[in-house]
PDB file of N, CA, C and O in Angstrom:
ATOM      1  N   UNK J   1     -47.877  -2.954 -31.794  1.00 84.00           N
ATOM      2  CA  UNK J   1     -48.872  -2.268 -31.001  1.00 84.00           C
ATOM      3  C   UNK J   1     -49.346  -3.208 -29.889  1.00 84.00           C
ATOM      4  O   UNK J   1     -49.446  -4.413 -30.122  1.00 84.00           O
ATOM      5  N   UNK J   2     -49.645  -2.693 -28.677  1.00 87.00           N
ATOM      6  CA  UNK J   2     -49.962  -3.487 -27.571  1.00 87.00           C
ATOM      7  C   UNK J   2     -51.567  -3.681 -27.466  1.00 87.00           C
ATOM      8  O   UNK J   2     -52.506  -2.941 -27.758  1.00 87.00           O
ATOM      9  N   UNK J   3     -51.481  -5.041 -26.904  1.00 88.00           N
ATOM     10  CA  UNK J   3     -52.736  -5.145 -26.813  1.00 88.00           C
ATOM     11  C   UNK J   3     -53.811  -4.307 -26.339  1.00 88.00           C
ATOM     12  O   UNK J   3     -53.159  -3.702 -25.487  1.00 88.00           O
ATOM     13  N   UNK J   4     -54.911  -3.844 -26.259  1.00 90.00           N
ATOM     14  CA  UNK J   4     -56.115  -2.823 -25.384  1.00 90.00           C
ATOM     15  C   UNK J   4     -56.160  -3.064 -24.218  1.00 90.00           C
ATOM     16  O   UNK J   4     -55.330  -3.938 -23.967  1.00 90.00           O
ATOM     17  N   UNK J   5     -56.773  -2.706 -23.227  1.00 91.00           N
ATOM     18  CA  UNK J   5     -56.874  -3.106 -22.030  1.00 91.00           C
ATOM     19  C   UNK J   5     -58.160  -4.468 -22.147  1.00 91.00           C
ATOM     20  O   UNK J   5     -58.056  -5.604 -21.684  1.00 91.00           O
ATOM     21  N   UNK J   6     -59.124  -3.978 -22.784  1.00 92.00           N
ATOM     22  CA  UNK J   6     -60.587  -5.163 -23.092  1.00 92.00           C
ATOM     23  C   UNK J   6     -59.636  -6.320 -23.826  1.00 92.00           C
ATOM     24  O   UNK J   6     -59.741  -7.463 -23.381  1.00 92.00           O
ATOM     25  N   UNK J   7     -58.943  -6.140 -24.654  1.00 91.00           N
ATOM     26  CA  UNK J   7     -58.273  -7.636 -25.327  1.00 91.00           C
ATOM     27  C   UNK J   7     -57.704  -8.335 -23.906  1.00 91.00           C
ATOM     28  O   UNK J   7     -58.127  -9.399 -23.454  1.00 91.00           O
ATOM     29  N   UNK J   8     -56.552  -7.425 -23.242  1.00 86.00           N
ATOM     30  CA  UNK J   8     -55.817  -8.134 -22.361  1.00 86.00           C
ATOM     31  C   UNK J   8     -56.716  -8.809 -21.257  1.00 86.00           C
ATOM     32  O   UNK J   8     -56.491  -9.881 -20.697  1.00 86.00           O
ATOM     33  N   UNK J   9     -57.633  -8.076 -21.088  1.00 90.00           N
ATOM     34  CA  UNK J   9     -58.591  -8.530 -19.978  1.00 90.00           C
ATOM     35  C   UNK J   9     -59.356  -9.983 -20.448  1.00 90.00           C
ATOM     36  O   UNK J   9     -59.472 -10.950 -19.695  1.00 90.00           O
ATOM     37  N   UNK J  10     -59.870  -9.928 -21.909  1.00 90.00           N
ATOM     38  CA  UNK J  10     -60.541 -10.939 -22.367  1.00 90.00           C
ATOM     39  C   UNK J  10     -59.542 -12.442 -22.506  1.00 90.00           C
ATOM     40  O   UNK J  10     -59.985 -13.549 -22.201  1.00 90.00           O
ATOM     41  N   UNK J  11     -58.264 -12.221 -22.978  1.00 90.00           N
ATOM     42  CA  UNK J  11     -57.231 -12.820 -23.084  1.00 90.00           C
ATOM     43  C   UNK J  11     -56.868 -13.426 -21.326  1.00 90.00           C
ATOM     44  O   UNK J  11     -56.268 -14.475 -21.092  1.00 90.00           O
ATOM     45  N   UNK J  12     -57.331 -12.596 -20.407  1.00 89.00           N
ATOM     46  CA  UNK J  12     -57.123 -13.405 -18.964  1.00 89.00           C
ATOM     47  C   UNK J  12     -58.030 -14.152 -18.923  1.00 89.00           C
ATOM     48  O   UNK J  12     -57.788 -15.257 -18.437  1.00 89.00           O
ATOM     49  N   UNK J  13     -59.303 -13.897 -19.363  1.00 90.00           N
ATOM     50  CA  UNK J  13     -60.307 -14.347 -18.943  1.00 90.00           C
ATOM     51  C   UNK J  13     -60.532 -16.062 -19.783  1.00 90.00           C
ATOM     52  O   UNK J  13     -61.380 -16.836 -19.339  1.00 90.00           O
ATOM     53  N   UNK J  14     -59.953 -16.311 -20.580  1.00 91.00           N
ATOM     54  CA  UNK J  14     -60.042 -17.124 -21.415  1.00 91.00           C
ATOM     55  C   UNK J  14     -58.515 -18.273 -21.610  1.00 91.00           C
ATOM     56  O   UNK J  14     -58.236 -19.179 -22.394  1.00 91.00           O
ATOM     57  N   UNK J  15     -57.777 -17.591 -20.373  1.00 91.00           N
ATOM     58  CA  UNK J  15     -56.568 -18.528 -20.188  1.00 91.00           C
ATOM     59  C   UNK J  15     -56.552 -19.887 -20.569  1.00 91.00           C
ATOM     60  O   UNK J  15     -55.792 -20.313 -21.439  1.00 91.00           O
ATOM     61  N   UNK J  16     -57.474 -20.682 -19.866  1.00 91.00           N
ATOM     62  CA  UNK J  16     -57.775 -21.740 -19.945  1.00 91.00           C
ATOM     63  C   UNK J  16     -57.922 -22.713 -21.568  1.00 91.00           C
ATOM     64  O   UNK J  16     -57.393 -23.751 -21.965  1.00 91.00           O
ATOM     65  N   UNK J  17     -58.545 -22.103 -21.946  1.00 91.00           N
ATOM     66  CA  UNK J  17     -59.286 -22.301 -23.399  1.00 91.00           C
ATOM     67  C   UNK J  17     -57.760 -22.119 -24.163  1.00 91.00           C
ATOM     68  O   UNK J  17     -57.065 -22.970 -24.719  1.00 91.00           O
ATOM     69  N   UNK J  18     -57.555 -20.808 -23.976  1.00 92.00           N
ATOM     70  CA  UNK J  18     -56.131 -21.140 -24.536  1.00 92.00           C
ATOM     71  C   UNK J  18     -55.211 -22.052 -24.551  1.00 92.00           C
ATOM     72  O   UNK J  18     -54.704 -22.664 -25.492  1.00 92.00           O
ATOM     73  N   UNK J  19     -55.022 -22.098 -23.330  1.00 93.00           N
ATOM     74  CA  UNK J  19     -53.865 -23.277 -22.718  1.00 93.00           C
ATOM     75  C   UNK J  19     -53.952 -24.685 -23.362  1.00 93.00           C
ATOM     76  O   UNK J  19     -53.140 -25.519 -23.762  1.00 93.00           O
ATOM     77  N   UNK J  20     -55.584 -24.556 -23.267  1.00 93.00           N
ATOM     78  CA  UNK J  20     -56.116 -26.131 -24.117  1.00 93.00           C
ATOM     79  C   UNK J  20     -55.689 -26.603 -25.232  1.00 93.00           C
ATOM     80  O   UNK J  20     -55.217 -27.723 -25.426  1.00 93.00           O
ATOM     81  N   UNK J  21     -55.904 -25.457 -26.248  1.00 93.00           N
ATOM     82  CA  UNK J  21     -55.539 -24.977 -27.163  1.00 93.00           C
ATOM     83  C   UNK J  21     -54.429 -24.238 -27.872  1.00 93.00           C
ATOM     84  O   UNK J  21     -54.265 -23.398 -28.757  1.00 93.00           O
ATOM     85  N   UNK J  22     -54.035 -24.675 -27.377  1.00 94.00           N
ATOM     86  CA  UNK J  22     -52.405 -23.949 -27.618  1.00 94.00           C
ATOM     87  C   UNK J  22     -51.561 -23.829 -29.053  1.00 94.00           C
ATOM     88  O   UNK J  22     -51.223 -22.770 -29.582  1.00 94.00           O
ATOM     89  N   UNK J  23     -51.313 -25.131 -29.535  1.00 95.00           N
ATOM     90  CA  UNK J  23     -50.807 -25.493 -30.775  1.00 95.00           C
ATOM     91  C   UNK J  23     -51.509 -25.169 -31.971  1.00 95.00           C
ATOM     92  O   UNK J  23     -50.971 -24.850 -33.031  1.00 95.00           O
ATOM     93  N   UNK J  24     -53.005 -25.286 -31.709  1.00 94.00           N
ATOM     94  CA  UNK J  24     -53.963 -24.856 -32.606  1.00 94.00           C
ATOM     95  C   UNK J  24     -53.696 -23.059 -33.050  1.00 94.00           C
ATOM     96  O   UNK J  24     -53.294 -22.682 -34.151  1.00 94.00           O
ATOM     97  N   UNK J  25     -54.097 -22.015 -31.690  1.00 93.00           N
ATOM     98  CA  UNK J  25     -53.970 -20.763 -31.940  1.00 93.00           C
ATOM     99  C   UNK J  25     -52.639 -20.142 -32.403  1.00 93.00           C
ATOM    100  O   UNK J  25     -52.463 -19.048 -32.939  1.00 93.00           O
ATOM    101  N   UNK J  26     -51.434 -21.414 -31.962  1.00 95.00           N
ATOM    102  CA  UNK J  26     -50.246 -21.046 -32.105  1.00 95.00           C
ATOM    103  C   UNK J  26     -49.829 -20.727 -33.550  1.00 95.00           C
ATOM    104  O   UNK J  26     -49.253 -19.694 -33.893  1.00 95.00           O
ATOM    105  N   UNK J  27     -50.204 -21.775 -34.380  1.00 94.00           N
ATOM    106  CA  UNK J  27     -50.257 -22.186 -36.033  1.00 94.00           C
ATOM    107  C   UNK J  27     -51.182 -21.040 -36.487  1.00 94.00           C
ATOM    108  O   UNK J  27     -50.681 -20.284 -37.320  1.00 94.00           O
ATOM    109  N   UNK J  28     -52.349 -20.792 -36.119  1.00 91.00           N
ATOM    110  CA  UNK J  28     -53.292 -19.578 -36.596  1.00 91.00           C
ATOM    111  C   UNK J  28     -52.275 -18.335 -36.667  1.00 91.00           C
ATOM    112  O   UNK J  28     -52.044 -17.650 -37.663  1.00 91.00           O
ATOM    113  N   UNK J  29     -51.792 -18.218 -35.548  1.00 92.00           N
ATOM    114  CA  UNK J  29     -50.589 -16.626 -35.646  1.00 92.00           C
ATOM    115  C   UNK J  29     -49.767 -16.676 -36.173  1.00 92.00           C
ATOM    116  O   UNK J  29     -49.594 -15.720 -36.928  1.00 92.00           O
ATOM    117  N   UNK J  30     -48.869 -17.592 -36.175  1.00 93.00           N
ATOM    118  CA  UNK J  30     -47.761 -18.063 -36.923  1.00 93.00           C
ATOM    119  C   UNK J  30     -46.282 -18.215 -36.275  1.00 93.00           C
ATOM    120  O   UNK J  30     -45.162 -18.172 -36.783  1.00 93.00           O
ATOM    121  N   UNK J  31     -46.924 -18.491 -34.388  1.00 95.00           N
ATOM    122  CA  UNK J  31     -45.935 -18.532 -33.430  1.00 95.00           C
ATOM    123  C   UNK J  31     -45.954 -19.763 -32.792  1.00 95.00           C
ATOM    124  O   UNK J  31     -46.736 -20.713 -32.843  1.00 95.00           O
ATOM    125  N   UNK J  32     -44.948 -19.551 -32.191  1.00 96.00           N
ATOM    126  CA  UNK J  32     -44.346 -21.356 -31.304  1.00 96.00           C
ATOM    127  C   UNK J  32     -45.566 -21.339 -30.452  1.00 96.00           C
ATOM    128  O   UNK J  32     -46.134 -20.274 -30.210  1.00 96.00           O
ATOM    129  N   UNK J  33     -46.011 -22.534 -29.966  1.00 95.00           N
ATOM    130  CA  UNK J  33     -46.709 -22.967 -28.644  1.00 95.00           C
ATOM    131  C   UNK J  33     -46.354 -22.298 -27.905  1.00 95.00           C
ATOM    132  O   UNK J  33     -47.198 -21.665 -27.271  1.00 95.00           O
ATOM    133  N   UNK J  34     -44.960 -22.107 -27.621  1.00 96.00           N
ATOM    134  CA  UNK J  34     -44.007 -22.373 -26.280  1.00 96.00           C
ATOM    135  C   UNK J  34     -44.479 -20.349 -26.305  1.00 96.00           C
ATOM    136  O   UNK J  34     -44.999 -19.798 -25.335  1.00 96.00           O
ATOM    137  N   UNK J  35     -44.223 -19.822 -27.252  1.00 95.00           N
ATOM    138  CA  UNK J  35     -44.237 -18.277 -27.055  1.00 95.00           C
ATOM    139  C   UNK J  35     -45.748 -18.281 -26.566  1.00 95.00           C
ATOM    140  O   UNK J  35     -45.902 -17.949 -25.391  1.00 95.00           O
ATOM    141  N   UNK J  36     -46.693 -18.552 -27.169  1.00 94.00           N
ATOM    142  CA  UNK J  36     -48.033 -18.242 -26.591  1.00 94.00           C
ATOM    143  C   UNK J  36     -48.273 -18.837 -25.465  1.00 94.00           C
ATOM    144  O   UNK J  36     -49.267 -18.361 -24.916  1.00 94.00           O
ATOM    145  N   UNK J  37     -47.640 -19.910 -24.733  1.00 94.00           N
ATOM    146  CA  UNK J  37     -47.709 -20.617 -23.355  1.00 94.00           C
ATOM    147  C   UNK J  37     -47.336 -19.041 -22.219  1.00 94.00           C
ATOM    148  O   UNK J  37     -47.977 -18.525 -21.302  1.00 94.00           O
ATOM    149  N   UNK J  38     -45.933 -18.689 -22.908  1.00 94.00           N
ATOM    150  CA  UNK J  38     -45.097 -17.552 -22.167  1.00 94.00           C
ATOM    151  C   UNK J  38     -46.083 -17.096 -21.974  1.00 94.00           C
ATOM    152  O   UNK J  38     -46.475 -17.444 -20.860  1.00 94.00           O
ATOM    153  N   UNK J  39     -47.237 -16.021 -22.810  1.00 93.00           N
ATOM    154  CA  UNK J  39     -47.843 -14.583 -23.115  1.00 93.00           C
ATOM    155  C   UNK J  39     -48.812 -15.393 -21.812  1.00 93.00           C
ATOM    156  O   UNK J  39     -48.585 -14.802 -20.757  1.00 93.00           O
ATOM    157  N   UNK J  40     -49.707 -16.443 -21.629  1.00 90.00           N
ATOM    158  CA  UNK J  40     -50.175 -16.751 -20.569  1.00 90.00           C
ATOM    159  C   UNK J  40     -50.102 -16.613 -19.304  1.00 90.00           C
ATOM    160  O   UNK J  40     -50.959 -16.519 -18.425  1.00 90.00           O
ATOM    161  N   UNK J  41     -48.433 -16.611 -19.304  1.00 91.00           N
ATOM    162  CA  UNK J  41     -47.896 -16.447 -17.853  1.00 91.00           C
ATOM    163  C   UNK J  41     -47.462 -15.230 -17.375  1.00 91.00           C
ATOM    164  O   UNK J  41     -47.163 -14.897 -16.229  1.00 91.00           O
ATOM    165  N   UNK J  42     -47.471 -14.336 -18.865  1.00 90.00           N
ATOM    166  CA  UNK J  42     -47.168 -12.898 -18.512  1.00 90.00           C
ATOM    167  C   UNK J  42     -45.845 -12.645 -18.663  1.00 90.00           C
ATOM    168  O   UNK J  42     -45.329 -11.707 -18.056  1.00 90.00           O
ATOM    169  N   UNK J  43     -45.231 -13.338 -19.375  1.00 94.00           N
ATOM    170  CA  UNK J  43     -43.587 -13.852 -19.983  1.00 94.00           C
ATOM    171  C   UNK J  43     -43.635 -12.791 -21.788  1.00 94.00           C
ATOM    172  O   UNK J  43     -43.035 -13.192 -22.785  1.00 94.00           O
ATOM    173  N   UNK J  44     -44.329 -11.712 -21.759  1.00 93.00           N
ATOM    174  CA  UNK J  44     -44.362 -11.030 -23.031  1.00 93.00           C
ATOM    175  C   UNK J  44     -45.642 -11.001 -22.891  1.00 93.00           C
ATOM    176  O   UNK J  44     -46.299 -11.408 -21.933  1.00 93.00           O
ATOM    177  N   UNK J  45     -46.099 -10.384 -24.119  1.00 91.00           N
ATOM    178  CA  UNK J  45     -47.588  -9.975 -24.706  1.00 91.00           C
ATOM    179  C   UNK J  45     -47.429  -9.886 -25.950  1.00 91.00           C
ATOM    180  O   UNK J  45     -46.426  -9.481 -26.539  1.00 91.00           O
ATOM    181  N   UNK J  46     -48.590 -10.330 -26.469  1.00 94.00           N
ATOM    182  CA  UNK J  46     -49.041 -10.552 -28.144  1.00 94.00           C
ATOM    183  C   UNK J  46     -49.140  -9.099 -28.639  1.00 94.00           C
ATOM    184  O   UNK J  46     -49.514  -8.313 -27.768  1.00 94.00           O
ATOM    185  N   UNK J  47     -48.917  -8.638 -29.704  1.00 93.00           N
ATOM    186  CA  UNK J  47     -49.648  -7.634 -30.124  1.00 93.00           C
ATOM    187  C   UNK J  47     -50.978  -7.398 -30.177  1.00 93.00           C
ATOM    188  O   UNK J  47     -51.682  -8.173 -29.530  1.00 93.00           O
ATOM    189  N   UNK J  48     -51.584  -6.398 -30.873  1.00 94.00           N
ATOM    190  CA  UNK J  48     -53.155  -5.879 -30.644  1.00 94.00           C
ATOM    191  C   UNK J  48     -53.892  -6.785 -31.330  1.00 94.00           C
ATOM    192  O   UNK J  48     -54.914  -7.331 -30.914  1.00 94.00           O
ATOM    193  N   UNK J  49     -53.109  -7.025 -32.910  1.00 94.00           N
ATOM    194  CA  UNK J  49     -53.645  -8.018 -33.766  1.00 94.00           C
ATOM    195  C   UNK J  49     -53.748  -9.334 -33.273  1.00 94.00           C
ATOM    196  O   UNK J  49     -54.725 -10.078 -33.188  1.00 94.00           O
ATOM    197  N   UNK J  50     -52.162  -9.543 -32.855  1.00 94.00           N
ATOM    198  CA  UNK J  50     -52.239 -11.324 -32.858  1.00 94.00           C
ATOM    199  C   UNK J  50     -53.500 -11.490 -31.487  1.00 94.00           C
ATOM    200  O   UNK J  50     -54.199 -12.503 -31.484  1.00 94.00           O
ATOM    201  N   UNK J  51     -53.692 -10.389 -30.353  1.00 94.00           N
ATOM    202  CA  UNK J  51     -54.943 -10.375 -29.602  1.00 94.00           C
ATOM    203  C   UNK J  51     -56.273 -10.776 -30.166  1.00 94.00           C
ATOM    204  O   UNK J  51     -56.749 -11.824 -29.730  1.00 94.00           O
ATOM    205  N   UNK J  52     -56.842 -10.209 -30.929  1.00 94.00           N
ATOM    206  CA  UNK J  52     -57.881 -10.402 -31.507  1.00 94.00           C
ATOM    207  C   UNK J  52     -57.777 -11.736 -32.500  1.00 94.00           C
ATOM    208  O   UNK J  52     -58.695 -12.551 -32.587  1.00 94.00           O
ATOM    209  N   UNK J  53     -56.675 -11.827 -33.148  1.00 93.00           N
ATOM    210  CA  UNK J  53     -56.929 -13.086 -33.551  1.00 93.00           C
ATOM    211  C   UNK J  53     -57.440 -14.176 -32.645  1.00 93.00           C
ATOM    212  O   UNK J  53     -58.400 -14.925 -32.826  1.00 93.00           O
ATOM    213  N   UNK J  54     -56.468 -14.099 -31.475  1.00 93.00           N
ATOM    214  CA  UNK J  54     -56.589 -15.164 -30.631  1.00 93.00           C
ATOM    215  C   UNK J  54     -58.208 -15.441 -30.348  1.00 93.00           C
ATOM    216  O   UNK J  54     -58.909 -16.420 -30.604  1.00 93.00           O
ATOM    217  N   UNK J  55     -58.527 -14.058 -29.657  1.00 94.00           N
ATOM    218  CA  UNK J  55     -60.070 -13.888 -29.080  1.00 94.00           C
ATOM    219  C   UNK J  55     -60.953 -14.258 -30.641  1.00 94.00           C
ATOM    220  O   UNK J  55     -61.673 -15.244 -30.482  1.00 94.00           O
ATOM    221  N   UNK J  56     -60.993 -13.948 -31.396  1.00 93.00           N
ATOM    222  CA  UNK J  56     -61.163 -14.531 -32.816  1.00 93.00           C
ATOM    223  C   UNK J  56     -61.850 -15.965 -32.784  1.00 93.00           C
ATOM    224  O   UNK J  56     -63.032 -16.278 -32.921  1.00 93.00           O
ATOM    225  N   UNK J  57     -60.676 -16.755 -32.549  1.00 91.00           N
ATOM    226  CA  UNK J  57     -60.189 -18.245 -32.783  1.00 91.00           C
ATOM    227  C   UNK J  57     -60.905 -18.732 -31.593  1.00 91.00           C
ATOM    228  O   UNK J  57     -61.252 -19.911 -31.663  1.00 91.00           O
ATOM    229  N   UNK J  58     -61.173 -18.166 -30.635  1.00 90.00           N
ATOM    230  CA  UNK J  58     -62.284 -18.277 -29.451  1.00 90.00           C
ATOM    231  C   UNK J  58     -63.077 -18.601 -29.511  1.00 90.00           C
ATOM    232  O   UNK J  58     -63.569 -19.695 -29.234  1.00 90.00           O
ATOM    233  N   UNK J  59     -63.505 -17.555 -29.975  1.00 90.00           N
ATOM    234  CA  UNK J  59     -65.190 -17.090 -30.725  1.00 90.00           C
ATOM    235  C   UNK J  59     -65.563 -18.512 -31.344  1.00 90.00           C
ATOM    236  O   UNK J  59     -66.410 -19.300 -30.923  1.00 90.00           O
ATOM    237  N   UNK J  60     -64.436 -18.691 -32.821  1.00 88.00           N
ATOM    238  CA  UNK J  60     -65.281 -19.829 -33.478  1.00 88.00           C
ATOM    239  C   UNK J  60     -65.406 -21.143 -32.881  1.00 88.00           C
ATOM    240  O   UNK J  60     -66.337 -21.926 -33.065  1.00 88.00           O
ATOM    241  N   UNK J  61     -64.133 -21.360 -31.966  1.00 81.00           N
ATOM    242  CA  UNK J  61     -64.118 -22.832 -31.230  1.00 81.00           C
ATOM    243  C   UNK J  61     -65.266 -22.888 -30.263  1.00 81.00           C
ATOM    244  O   UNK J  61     -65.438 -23.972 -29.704  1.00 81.00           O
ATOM    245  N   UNK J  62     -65.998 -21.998 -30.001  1.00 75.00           N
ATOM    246  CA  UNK J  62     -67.073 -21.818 -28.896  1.00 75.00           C
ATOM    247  C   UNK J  62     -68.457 -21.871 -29.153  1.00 75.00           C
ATOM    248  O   UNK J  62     -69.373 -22.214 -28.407  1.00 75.00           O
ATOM    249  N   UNK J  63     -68.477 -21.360 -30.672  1.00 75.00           N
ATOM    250  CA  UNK J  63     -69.966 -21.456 -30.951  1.00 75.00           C
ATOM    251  C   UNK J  63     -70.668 -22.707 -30.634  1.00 75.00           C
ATOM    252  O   UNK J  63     -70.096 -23.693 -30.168  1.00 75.00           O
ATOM    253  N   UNK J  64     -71.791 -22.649 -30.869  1.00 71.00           N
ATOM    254  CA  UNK J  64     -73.078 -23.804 -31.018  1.00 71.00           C
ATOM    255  C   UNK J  64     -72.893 -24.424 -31.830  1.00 71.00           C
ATOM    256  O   UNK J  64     -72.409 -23.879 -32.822  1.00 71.00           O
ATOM    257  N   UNK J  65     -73.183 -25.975 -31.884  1.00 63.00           N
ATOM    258  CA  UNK J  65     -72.574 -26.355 -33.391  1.00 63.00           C
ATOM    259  C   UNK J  65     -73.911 -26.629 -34.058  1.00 63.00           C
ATOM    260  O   UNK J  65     -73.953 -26.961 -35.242  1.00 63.00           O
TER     261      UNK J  65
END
């Protein structure tokens, strides 16, 4: 299933953080770096799930500590 339009949008919006993070969210999904580097560049797209995971994994790296 493809991502929503609000995931894909949130998922642009948060490129960065990703990118940072890469190896970390990569291991959370259970995919290569190198594939979630691609989905950045617009080289594929995650599913709906592995979306929200990502935005997920966001969330907690972001809070207040």
């Amino acid at each position: 299933m493809k991502p929503t339009e609000q995931q894909y949008a949130a998922l642009g919006n948060y490129r960065d953080i990703i990118t940072q993070n890469a190896s970390k969210i990569a291991a959370a999904l259970g995919v290569s770096a190198e594939t979630l580097l691609r989905w950045t560049e617009g080289k594929g797209e995650p599913t709906s799930e592995q979306a929200e995971t990502i935005l997920e994994f966001i969330k907690q790296e972001n809070k207040p500590a």
